Amino acid sequence: MMDKRAGVEDEAVHPGKYARVERERRFLLAEPPATSAVTVTRVINDRYVTGTRLRLRRADFSDGRCELKLTQKVPIPQPGAIQGLITNTYLSPTEYDVIASLPAAPLSKTRFSVPPLGVDVFEGHLQGLVLAEAEFTTDEEAQSFVPPAECVAEVTDDTRFTGGHLVQASRPELLRWLAEYGLHPGDS
């Protein structure tokens, strides 16, 4: 049984039978993917529920589908592709609306599926951030993954580029962080 300390007020976390290990690697890109490479597009509106490890997500797909879910992410403080434990619960519109009434910090982005990557193009104060991630089922897959050439830098171990941190970042902070990796998006 795993007992990692992380997250809300340093509470102990015990994985339930529905939690799974999340393995992903994250990369910065200089620009969004070419339209011709995109297989699926969805607009994502996240709400990071204040004082919790919970994220409420609404994903609107280009084909008209809508996916509503509540996610708990419990980070594991170690370097590498294993990010921690993740549990997803799919919601009805009524359930979503009830949870959406809780205080939360919003984050909006468009996700483009460009296999093997999911590429997020952020909006609002995070405009100019293009972040790609690849997910894996085994440690071996994660370790052997060779990122495509358009990946400017790997930020898997840079927690500033996780949703929970990005939602709290100011525009000047984001621009400084990107500059550390040689990226200087226009400030429009």
Backbone as ProteinMPNN parsed JSONL, in Angstrom:
{"seq_chain_A": "MMDKRAGVEDEAVHPGKYARVERERRFLLAEPPATSAVTVTRVINDRYVTGTRLRLRRADFSDGRCELKLTQKVPIPQPGAIQGLITNTYLSPTEYDVIASLPAAPLSKTRFSVPPLGVDVFEGHLQGLVLAEAEFTTDEEAQSFVPPAECVAEVTDDTRFTGGHLVQASRPELLRWLAEYGLHPGDS", "coords_chain_A": {"N_chain_A": [[0.837, -1.178, 0.0], [0.555, 2.177, -0.814], [1.825, 5.13, 0.654], [2.132, 8.136, 0.242], [3.173, 11.483, 0.758], [1.67, 14.434, -0.134], [0.25, 17.346, -1.675], [-2.835, 18.589, -0.471], [-2.542, 20.299, 2.427], [-0.537, 18.564, 3.26], [-1.596, 15.982, 3.646], [-1.876, 12.487, 4.315], [-2.018, 10.042, 1.756], [-3.918, 7.44, 0.529], [-4.098, 5.043, -1.918], [-7.11, 4.369, -3.548], [-9.166, 1.667, -4.738], [-9.838, 2.465, -7.245], [-8.046, 4.3, -8.208], [-5.344, 5.013, -10.428], [-1.973, 4.645, -11.59], [-0.464, 7.471, -12.942], [1.31, 8.022, -15.802], [3.253, 10.199, -17.522], [4.93, 12.299, -19.885], [5.992, 15.638, -20.336], [6.225, 18.374, -22.645], [7.516, 21.429, -23.989], [6.377, 23.365, -26.719], [7.071, 25.437, -29.543], [5.069, 26.452, -31.072], [1.583, 26.022, -32.05], [0.306, 22.823, -33.284], [0.41, 21.78, -36.766], [-2.547, 22.074, -38.637], [-3.185, 19.987, -40.35], [-2.085, 17.765, -39.121], [-3.628, 17.175, -36.948], [-5.862, 15.032, -35.25], [-8.071, 14.948, -33.526], [-9.993, 17.47, -31.947], [-10.591, 19.413, -29.072], [-12.182, 21.685, -26.859], [-11.207, 22.654, -23.731], [-12.319, 23.301, -20.524], [-11.239, 23.806, -17.422], [-11.697, 23.561, -13.893], [-10.084, 24.191, -11.04], [-10.64, 23.063, -8.004], [-10.819, 24.977, -5.172], [-8.564, 24.587, -2.479], [-8.332, 21.824, -2.617], [-7.408, 18.645, -4.162], [-8.77, 18.388, -6.465], [-10.027, 18.463, -9.785], [-12.314, 19.841, -11.943], [-13.649, 19.12, -15.046], [-14.707, 20.228, -18.24], [-15.058, 19.117, -21.403], [-15.411, 19.997, -24.66], [-15.995, 18.589, -27.667], [-15.062, 18.739, -31.148], [-16.917, 17.427, -32.712], [-19.306, 17.82, -31.47], [-19.792, 16.377, -29.162], [-19.798, 16.253, -25.558], [-17.861, 16.034, -22.684], [-17.905, 15.452, -19.276], [-16.166, 15.578, -16.28], [-14.824, 14.671, -13.07], [-11.778, 14.906, -11.53], [-9.276, 13.523, -9.492], [-6.049, 14.262, -8.682], [-3.169, 13.051, -7.344], [-0.099, 13.973, -6.611], [3.142, 12.432, -6.854], [6.049, 13.03, -5.245], [8.608, 12.777, -6.967], [11.193, 12.53, -9.416], [10.688, 12.055, -12.995], [8.595, 10.07, -15.223], [6.403, 9.007, -13.827], [3.768, 10.497, -12.524], [1.992, 10.458, -10.439], [-0.976, 9.501, -8.681], [-4.13, 9.0, -10.204], [-7.589, 9.564, -10.403], [-10.607, 9.29, -12.064], [-13.939, 10.43, -12.435], [-16.853, 10.213, -14.212], [-19.378, 12.544, -15.038], [-22.849, 13.571, -14.806], [-24.701, 16.244, -16.425], [-26.118, 17.626, -14.37], [-24.776, 16.837, -12.024], [-22.259, 17.892, -12.629], [-22.871, 20.669, -12.65], [-23.51, 21.104, -9.942], [-21.05, 20.65, -8.639], [-19.537, 22.554, -9.957], [-20.35, 24.847, -8.738], [-18.741, 25.242, -6.588], [-16.012, 27.089, -5.074], [-13.358, 27.888, -7.265], [-10.408, 27.857, -9.364], [-10.196, 28.879, -12.677], [-9.139, 27.416, -15.824], [-8.409, 27.547, -19.217], [-8.169, 25.912, -22.377], [-7.266, 24.667, -25.628], [-7.223, 21.43, -26.791], [-5.32, 19.527, -28.924], [-5.223, 16.515, -30.569], [-2.454, 14.91, -31.611], [-1.146, 12.35, -32.513], [1.804, 10.845, -31.279], [1.078, 12.605, -29.261], [-0.763, 14.789, -27.035], [-1.639, 18.01, -27.518], [-1.714, 21.022, -25.9], [-3.039, 24.202, -26.24], [-2.99, 27.151, -24.738], [-5.203, 29.621, -23.241], [-6.214, 33.001, -22.35], [-4.494, 34.399, -19.566], [-2.43, 32.658, -19.92], [-1.845, 32.569, -22.556], [0.066, 31.804, -25.403], [1.483, 29.761, -24.342], [2.297, 26.554, -25.252], [1.86, 23.335, -24.736], [2.809, 20.009, -24.704], [1.91, 16.603, -24.161], [2.679, 13.201, -23.51], [1.269, 10.096, -22.84], [1.663, 7.045, -20.978], [1.559, 3.478, -20.506], [3.36, 1.845, -19.236], [6.466, 1.919, -17.347], [8.671, 1.387, -18.918], [7.849, 2.065, -21.529], [7.589, 4.835, -21.2], [10.232, 5.597, -20.591], [11.589, 4.905, -22.93], [10.54, 6.513, -24.875], [10.878, 8.682, -27.596], [10.833, 11.999, -28.105], [9.026, 13.959, -30.561], [10.538, 16.08, -33.1], [9.539, 18.701, -32.956], [9.29, 19.292, -30.296], [10.477, 21.48, -27.996], [11.618, 21.604, -25.42], [11.898, 19.387, -22.646], [9.681, 19.264, -19.95], [8.868, 17.648, -17.93], [9.735, 17.221, -15.291], [9.466, 19.714, -14.233], [7.539, 21.247, -12.161], [6.174, 23.608, -12.417], [4.873, 23.589, -14.806], [2.524, 22.134, -14.598], [-1.016, 21.64, -14.454], [-2.21, 22.444, -11.98], [-0.354, 24.257, -10.983], [-0.031, 26.068, -13.089], [-2.531, 27.3, -13.244], [-2.433, 29.09, -11.197], [-0.433, 30.805, -11.866], [0.985, 33.969, -12.745], [0.85, 36.208, -15.567], [3.397, 37.533, -16.06], [5.069, 35.732, -14.634], [4.732, 33.339, -16.113], [5.836, 34.125, -18.599], [8.502, 34.548, -17.842], [9.206, 31.942, -17.068], [8.943, 30.574, -19.522], [10.894, 31.918, -20.984], [13.195, 30.967, -19.771], [13.477, 28.592, -21.068], [14.076, 29.396, -23.565], [11.946, 30.37, -25.027], [9.845, 32.892, -26.328], [6.999, 34.055, -26.426], [4.694, 36.162, -28.257], [3.226, 39.023, -26.721], [0.309, 39.321, -26.85]], "CA_chain_A": [[0.0, 0.0, 0.0], [1.355, 3.389, -0.974], [1.489, 6.233, 1.548], [2.938, 9.286, -0.17], [2.715, 12.78, 1.262], [1.631, 15.457, -1.183], [-1.028, 17.989, -1.916], [-3.589, 19.423, 0.442], [-2.086, 20.327, 3.808], [0.361, 17.438, 3.511], [-2.369, 14.844, 4.111], [-1.483, 11.175, 3.813], [-2.889, 9.597, 0.681], [-3.964, 5.994, 0.323], [-4.796, 4.827, -3.184], [-8.297, 3.534, -3.542], [-9.1, 0.647, -5.776], [-10.119, 3.063, -8.551], [-6.925, 5.14, -8.623], [-4.323, 4.347, -11.248], [-0.734, 5.404, -11.726], [-0.422, 8.314, -14.138], [2.652, 8.163, -16.378], [3.267, 11.1, -18.665], [6.049, 13.219, -20.064], [5.506, 16.918, -20.86], [7.182, 19.087, -23.485], [7.139, 22.734, -24.525], [6.455, 23.552, -28.161], [7.159, 26.854, -29.901], [3.841, 26.864, -31.753], [0.569, 24.961, -32.156], [0.546, 21.866, -34.36], [-0.198, 22.017, -38.076], [-3.925, 21.587, -38.694], [-3.219, 18.713, -41.084], [-1.62, 16.683, -38.257], [-4.566, 17.014, -35.843], [-6.885, 14.003, -35.457], [-9.235, 15.295, -32.707], [-9.869, 18.768, -31.273], [-11.579, 19.675, -28.032], [-11.974, 22.854, -26.01], [-11.251, 22.179, -22.352], [-12.45, 24.278, -19.451], [-10.978, 23.169, -16.141], [-11.894, 24.323, -12.655], [-9.309, 23.603, -9.954], [-11.454, 23.354, -6.825], [-10.002, 25.611, -4.144], [-8.26, 23.851, -1.261], [-8.423, 20.368, -2.827], [-6.667, 18.07, -5.277], [-9.805, 18.065, -7.44], [-10.18, 19.263, -11.006], [-13.562, 19.626, -12.663], [-13.347, 19.367, -16.462], [-15.687, 20.168, -19.315], [-14.379, 19.015, -22.696], [-16.34, 20.082, -25.786], [-15.335, 18.062, -28.853], [-15.457, 19.385, -32.411], [-18.063, 16.717, -33.289], [-20.494, 18.133, -30.693], [-19.844, 15.652, -27.893], [-19.342, 16.962, -24.363], [-17.448, 15.115, -21.632], [-17.828, 16.114, -17.981], [-15.575, 14.66, -15.315], [-14.148, 15.124, -11.87], [-10.512, 14.186, -11.431], [-8.389, 13.756, -8.361], [-4.656, 13.963, -8.99], [-2.325, 13.072, -6.163], [1.261, 13.885, -7.121], [4.19, 11.714, -6.132], [7.211, 13.906, -5.368], [9.812, 12.12, -7.456], [11.387, 12.865, -10.826], [10.363, 11.036, -13.981], [7.294, 10.023, -15.88], [5.309, 8.689, -12.917], [3.33, 11.771, -11.971], [1.24, 10.213, -9.22], [-2.194, 8.711, -8.813], [-5.23, 9.74, -10.813], [-8.897, 8.924, -10.369], [-11.598, 10.039, -12.834], [-15.345, 10.085, -12.316], [-17.628, 10.891, -15.253], [-20.516, 13.203, -14.398], [-24.015, 14.046, -15.555], [-24.728, 17.709, -16.389], [-26.572, 18.102, -13.063], [-23.661, 16.647, -11.091], [-21.247, 18.881, -12.993], [-23.325, 21.989, -12.211], [-23.409, 21.185, -8.481], [-19.631, 20.786, -8.272], [-19.064, 23.821, -10.54], [-20.716, 25.955, -7.854], [-17.7, 25.386, -5.569], [-14.951, 28.036, -5.442], [-12.33, 27.224, -8.063], [-9.62, 28.666, -10.292], [-10.432, 28.354, -14.027], [-8.056, 27.321, -16.806], [-8.992, 27.189, -20.524], [-7.204, 25.536, -23.411], [-7.735, 23.789, -26.696], [-6.337, 20.262, -26.913], [-5.229, 18.92, -30.245], [-4.597, 15.191, -30.589], [-1.472, 14.763, -32.675], [-0.487, 11.149, -32.002], [1.461, 10.296, -29.965], [0.958, 13.687, -28.288], [-1.886, 15.695, -26.848], [-1.03, 19.34, -27.492], [-2.597, 22.021, -25.301], [-2.792, 25.6, -26.575], [-3.662, 27.821, -23.626], [-5.876, 30.899, -23.472], [-6.178, 33.937, -21.226], [-3.173, 34.836, -19.106], [-1.436, 31.66, -20.327], [-1.725, 32.608, -24.016], [1.45, 31.661, -25.848], [1.982, 28.485, -23.837], [1.911, 25.371, -26.013], [2.393, 22.256, -23.919], [2.446, 18.691, -25.221], [2.166, 15.503, -23.249], [2.51, 11.831, -23.989], [0.917, 9.225, -21.729], [2.226, 5.709, -21.129], [1.018, 2.465, -19.608], [4.454, 1.219, -18.486], [7.68, 2.721, -17.157], [9.556, 1.145, -20.06], [7.366, 2.903, -22.633], [7.916, 6.227, -20.892], [11.678, 5.795, -20.674], [12.098, 4.715, -24.295], [9.881, 7.457, -25.781], [11.69, 9.721, -28.223], [9.891, 13.061, -28.471], [9.149, 14.501, -31.92], [11.466, 17.209, -33.265], [8.922, 19.987, -32.604], [9.369, 19.5, -28.852], [11.596, 22.383, -27.727], [12.244, 21.228, -24.159], [11.096, 18.529, -21.785], [9.384, 19.898, -18.664], [8.226, 16.632, -17.091], [10.124, 17.394, -13.893], [9.28, 21.111, -13.853], [6.154, 21.274, -11.684], [5.51, 24.851, -12.815], [4.099, 23.318, -16.014], [1.376, 21.267, -14.32], [-2.232, 22.445, -14.403], [-2.42, 23.013, -10.663], [0.54, 25.412, -10.828], [-0.302, 27.045, -14.151], [-3.765, 28.038, -12.957], [-2.096, 30.12, -10.216], [0.679, 31.62, -12.369], [0.691, 35.263, -13.361], [1.396, 36.351, -16.928], [4.857, 37.746, -16.011], [5.741, 34.488, -14.225], [4.739, 32.434, -17.254], [6.806, 34.604, -19.592], [9.851, 34.261, -17.306], [9.432, 30.503, -17.143], [9.161, 30.213, -20.923], [12.189, 32.487, -21.392], [14.229, 30.047, -19.272], [13.593, 27.532, -22.07], [14.347, 30.014, -24.863], [10.705, 30.703, -25.724], [9.421, 34.273, -26.1], [5.758, 34.273, -27.186], [4.208, 37.542, -28.341], [2.384, 39.383, -25.586], [-0.915, 39.915, -27.396]], "C_chain_A": [[0.883, 1.243, 0.0], [0.892, 4.459, 0.007], [2.438, 7.384, 1.246], [2.334, 10.541, 0.424], [2.779, 13.773, 0.121], [0.288, 16.134, -1.166], [-1.578, 18.78, -0.759], [-3.085, 19.24, 1.866], [-1.306, 19.084, 4.187], [-0.362, 16.224, 4.099], [-1.828, 13.549, 3.535], [-2.493, 10.73, 2.77], [-2.775, 8.085, 0.543], [-4.727, 5.743, -0.963], [-6.004, 3.919, -3.003], [-8.206, 2.533, -4.676], [-9.365, 1.214, -7.163], [-9.001, 3.981, -9.049], [-5.973, 4.321, -9.482], [-3.091, 5.24, -11.277], [-0.796, 6.19, -13.027], [1.04, 8.465, -14.564], [2.544, 9.077, -17.583], [4.565, 11.881, -18.686], [5.5, 14.449, -20.762], [6.623, 17.659, -21.571], [6.632, 20.449, -23.879], [7.292, 22.719, -26.027], [6.483, 25.05, -28.436], [5.859, 27.362, -30.512], [2.844, 25.714, -31.783], [0.881, 24.017, -33.321], [-0.117, 22.295, -35.67], [-1.586, 21.379, -38.09], [-4.005, 20.213, -39.351], [-2.798, 17.526, -40.221], [-2.619, 16.333, -37.156], [-5.635, 15.979, -36.182], [-8.174, 14.302, -34.683], [-8.95, 16.643, -32.044], [-10.957, 18.882, -30.224], [-11.182, 20.922, -27.245], [-12.194, 22.382, -24.58], [-11.341, 23.371, -21.406], [-12.337, 23.53, -18.135], [-11.295, 24.133, -15.008], [-11.144, 23.569, -11.564], [-9.962, 24.025, -8.648], [-10.54, 23.792, -5.676], [-9.83, 24.722, -2.913], [-8.299, 22.348, -1.383], [-7.441, 19.937, -3.912], [-7.609, 17.766, -6.444], [-9.819, 19.042, -8.604], [-11.49, 18.848, -11.67], [-13.311, 20.004, -14.114], [-14.587, 19.259, -17.324], [-14.887, 20.17, -20.614], [-15.434, 18.98, -23.786], [-15.59, 19.696, -27.061], [-15.876, 18.723, -30.11], [-16.644, 18.69, -33.067], [-19.356, 16.94, -32.492], [-20.615, 17.39, -29.374], [-19.341, 16.542, -26.761], [-19.019, 15.914, -23.304], [-17.271, 15.914, -20.351], [-17.217, 15.14, -16.991], [-14.91, 15.392, -14.163], [-12.919, 14.247, -11.711], [-9.818, 14.539, -10.132], [-7.002, 13.332, -8.806], [-3.851, 14.115, -7.719], [-0.893, 12.894, -6.641], [2.167, 13.041, -6.229], [5.458, 12.545, -6.324], [8.493, 13.153, -5.708], [9.967, 12.483, -8.925], [10.945, 11.718, -11.733], [8.922, 11.046, -14.409], [6.141, 9.681, -14.943], [4.951, 9.969, -12.187], [2.595, 11.606, -10.65], [0.049, 9.323, -9.491], [-3.301, 9.591, -9.358], [-6.5, 8.896, -10.736], [-9.872, 9.829, -11.112], [-12.994, 9.509, -12.545], [-16.094, 10.891, -13.365], [-18.954, 11.341, -14.663], [-21.666, 13.463, -15.357], [-23.957, 15.575, -15.544], [-25.162, 18.27, -15.03], [-25.459, 17.971, -12.021], [-22.566, 17.674, -11.348], [-21.628, 20.262, -12.446], [-23.22, 22.152, -10.696], [-21.952, 21.421, -8.074], [-19.062, 22.098, -8.81], [-19.427, 25.021, -9.674], [-19.679, 26.17, -6.742], [-16.654, 26.412, -6.02], [-13.818, 27.296, -6.165], [-11.604, 28.243, -8.921], [-9.78, 28.065, -11.689], [-9.173, 28.35, -14.894], [-8.683, 26.844, -18.111], [-7.896, 26.907, -21.537], [-7.92, 24.751, -24.494], [-6.719, 22.665, -26.81], [-6.472, 19.683, -28.31], [-4.56, 17.562, -30.097], [-3.743, 15.101, -31.835], [-0.626, 13.552, -32.269], [1.013, 11.144, -32.313], [1.23, 11.357, -28.874], [-0.451, 14.26, -28.204], [-1.256, 17.062, -26.685], [-2.056, 20.35, -27.0], [-2.13, 23.417, -25.676], [-3.646, 26.407, -25.612], [-4.212, 29.181, -24.026], [-5.681, 31.799, -22.257], [-4.764, 34.337, -20.861], [-2.059, 33.856, -19.465], [-1.254, 31.607, -21.841], [-0.253, 32.608, -24.408], [2.094, 30.381, -25.353], [1.413, 27.365, -24.693], [2.633, 24.207, -25.346], [1.889, 20.925, -24.458], [2.717, 17.644, -24.155], [1.927, 14.18, -23.951], [2.255, 10.972, -22.758], [1.347, 7.796, -22.039], [1.59, 4.749, -20.14], [2.11, 1.79, -18.78], [5.629, 2.186, -18.348], [8.606, 2.589, -18.369], [9.142, 1.982, -21.267], [7.761, 4.361, -22.41], [9.398, 6.502, -21.071], [12.2, 5.722, -22.103], [11.498, 5.705, -25.303], [10.867, 8.509, -26.288], [10.734, 10.812, -28.701], [10.102, 13.538, -29.902], [10.025, 15.761, -31.943], [10.863, 18.542, -32.846], [8.908, 20.271, -31.109], [10.645, 20.287, -28.544], [12.349, 21.97, -26.472], [11.317, 20.307, -23.396], [10.929, 19.222, -20.434], [8.657, 18.932, -17.712], [8.51, 16.87, -15.617], [10.006, 18.835, -13.409], [7.816, 21.298, -13.456], [5.433, 22.572, -12.016], [4.595, 24.625, -14.014], [3.058, 22.217, -15.809], [0.157, 22.17, -14.16], [-2.45, 23.139, -13.076], [-1.535, 24.213, -10.375], [0.23, 26.483, -11.868], [-1.525, 27.897, -13.842], [-3.507, 29.182, -11.975], [-1.04, 31.093, -10.719], [0.189, 32.951, -12.925], [1.297, 35.28, -14.758], [2.908, 36.608, -16.892], [5.631, 36.501, -15.579], [5.846, 33.53, -15.41], [5.795, 32.856, -18.28], [8.235, 34.375, -19.124], [10.174, 32.779, -17.43], [9.734, 30.066, -18.571], [10.511, 30.721, -21.412], [13.348, 31.606, -20.917], [14.48, 28.909, -20.262], [13.786, 28.096, -23.478], [13.105, 30.368, -25.671], [10.245, 32.098, -25.328], [8.159, 34.55, -26.912], [5.384, 35.757, -27.189], [3.257, 37.82, -27.203], [1.118, 40.057, -26.072], [-2.086, 39.719, -26.5]], "O_chain_A": [[1.855, 1.322, 0.752], [-0.31, 4.67, 0.172], [3.439, 7.568, 1.939], [1.116, 10.643, 0.573], [3.82, 13.935, -0.515], [-0.699, 15.567, -0.697], [-0.858, 19.559, -0.133], [-3.191, 18.155, 2.438], [-1.406, 18.604, 5.316], [0.187, 15.52, 4.946], [-1.372, 13.518, 2.392], [-3.685, 11.011, 2.89], [-1.679, 7.532, 0.452], [-5.871, 6.174, -1.101], [-5.924, 2.854, -2.39], [-7.269, 2.562, -5.474], [-9.145, 0.526, -8.16], [-9.02, 4.393, -10.208], [-5.814, 3.115, -9.297], [-3.17, 6.441, -11.018], [-1.136, 5.647, -14.078], [1.882, 8.957, -13.813], [1.836, 8.776, -18.545], [5.208, 12.094, -17.658], [4.66, 14.347, -21.656], [7.789, 17.598, -21.181], [5.428, 20.607, -24.079], [8.234, 22.126, -26.554], [5.97, 25.839, -27.643], [5.577, 28.56, -30.477], [3.216, 24.561, -31.567], [1.629, 24.372, -34.232], [-1.074, 23.069, -35.676], [-1.765, 20.263, -37.603], [-4.809, 19.373, -38.945], [-3.12, 16.386, -40.555], [-2.474, 15.302, -36.499], [-6.242, 16.027, -37.252], [-9.259, 13.944, -35.14], [-7.824, 16.924, -31.635], [-12.103, 18.495, -30.455], [-10.002, 21.175, -27.002], [-13.224, 21.791, -24.256], [-10.552, 24.313, -21.48], [-13.204, 22.734, -17.774], [-11.177, 25.35, -15.147], [-11.513, 22.451, -11.205], [-9.861, 25.179, -8.23], [-9.623, 23.075, -5.274], [-10.795, 24.18, -2.375], [-8.301, 21.649, -0.37], [-6.738, 20.76, -4.498], [-7.272, 16.967, -7.318], [-9.65, 20.251, -8.445], [-11.736, 17.669, -11.921], [-12.812, 21.095, -14.389], [-15.401, 18.347, -17.177], [-14.135, 21.105, -20.891], [-16.252, 18.061, -23.842], [-14.665, 20.391, -27.481], [-17.008, 19.206, -30.133], [-17.319, 19.295, -33.899], [-20.382, 16.33, -32.793], [-21.458, 17.739, -28.548], [-18.559, 17.466, -26.982], [-19.817, 15.009, -23.058], [-16.574, 16.928, -20.335], [-17.681, 14.007, -16.865], [-14.501, 16.548, -14.269], [-12.998, 13.019, -11.752], [-9.778, 15.7, -9.725], [-6.793, 12.202, -9.247], [-3.849, 15.175, -7.092], [-0.503, 11.794, -7.035], [1.974, 12.955, -5.016], [5.895, 12.742, -7.458], [9.346, 12.925, -4.85], [8.972, 12.721, -9.609], [10.841, 10.57, -11.302], [8.135, 11.907, -14.015], [4.999, 10.034, -15.236], [5.707, 10.466, -11.353], [2.58, 12.524, -9.829], [0.06, 8.499, -10.406], [-3.402, 10.771, -9.022], [-6.483, 7.687, -10.97], [-9.951, 11.021, -10.815], [-13.206, 8.303, -12.427], [-15.983, 12.116, -13.406], [-19.578, 10.618, -13.887], [-21.473, 13.562, -16.569], [-23.233, 16.15, -14.731], [-24.626, 19.286, -14.586], [-25.231, 18.887, -11.231], [-22.013, 18.255, -10.414], [-20.796, 20.943, -11.847], [-22.874, 23.232, -10.217], [-21.665, 22.296, -7.257], [-18.189, 22.693, -8.178], [-18.868, 26.102, -9.856], [-19.737, 27.173, -6.031], [-16.435, 26.584, -7.219], [-13.382, 26.228, -5.736], [-12.103, 29.339, -9.175], [-9.531, 26.874, -11.878], [-8.271, 29.168, -14.716], [-9.409, 25.849, -18.121], [-6.852, 27.559, -21.559], [-9.025, 24.244, -24.3], [-5.516, 22.904, -26.912], [-7.565, 19.395, -28.797], [-3.456, 17.466, -29.56], [-4.234, 15.201, -32.959], [0.477, 13.708, -31.745], [1.433, 11.4, -33.441], [1.192, 11.025, -27.69], [-1.219, 14.22, -29.165], [-0.421, 17.255, -25.801], [-3.121, 20.517, -27.594], [-0.972, 23.774, -25.46], [-4.875, 26.354, -25.662], [-3.769, 29.803, -24.991], [-5.063, 31.407, -21.267], [-3.933, 34.584, -21.735], [-0.879, 34.181, -19.333], [-0.589, 30.709, -22.357], [0.563, 33.317, -23.82], [3.126, 29.957, -25.873], [0.197, 27.241, -24.842], [3.859, 24.111, -25.39], [0.687, 20.738, -24.647], [3.637, 17.783, -23.349], [1.096, 14.062, -24.851], [2.947, 11.106, -21.748], [1.393, 7.383, -23.197], [1.138, 5.153, -19.068], [1.818, 1.22, -17.729], [5.77, 3.136, -19.119], [9.241, 3.557, -18.787], [9.995, 2.546, -21.952], [8.216, 5.035, -23.334], [9.779, 7.525, -21.638], [13.16, 6.412, -22.445], [11.911, 5.728, -26.462], [11.588, 9.136, -25.512], [9.921, 10.58, -29.596], [11.226, 13.525, -30.403], [10.217, 16.414, -30.918], [11.595, 19.434, -32.419], [8.552, 21.373, -30.693], [11.752, 19.815, -28.8], [13.58, 21.983, -26.453], [10.095, 20.428, -23.485], [11.898, 19.704, -19.847], [7.93, 19.354, -16.813], [7.614, 16.735, -14.783], [10.408, 19.143, -12.287], [6.954, 21.485, -14.315], [4.208, 22.64, -11.911], [3.647, 25.382, -14.221], [2.749, 21.463, -16.732], [0.287, 23.332, -13.774], [-2.837, 24.307, -13.047], [-1.919, 25.095, -9.606], [0.229, 27.674, -11.554], [-1.546, 29.089, -14.148], [-4.278, 30.14, -11.926], [-0.776, 32.105, -10.069], [-0.893, 33.034, -13.505], [2.155, 34.459, -15.084], [3.643, 35.955, -17.632], [6.719, 36.237, -16.09], [6.913, 32.977, -15.68], [6.557, 32.021, -18.768], [9.098, 34.04, -19.935], [11.271, 32.403, -17.842], [10.658, 29.289, -18.81], [11.197, 30.035, -22.17], [14.371, 31.512, -21.595], [15.568, 28.333, -20.29], [13.674, 27.368, -24.464], [13.2, 30.636, -26.869], [10.25, 32.452, -24.149], [8.221, 35.197, -27.958], [5.708, 36.502, -26.263], [2.545, 36.917, -26.764], [0.867, 41.22, -25.757], [-3.189, 40.162, -26.82]]}, "name": "protein", "num_of_chains": 1, "seq": "MMDKRAGVEDEAVHPGKYARVERERRFLLAEPPATSAVTVTRVINDRYVTGTRLRLRRADFSDGRCELKLTQKVPIPQPGAIQGLITNTYLSPTEYDVIASLPAAPLSKTRFSVPPLGVDVFEGHLQGLVLAEAEFTTDEEAQSFVPPAECVAEVTDDTRFTGGHLVQASRPELLRWLAEYGLHPGDS"}
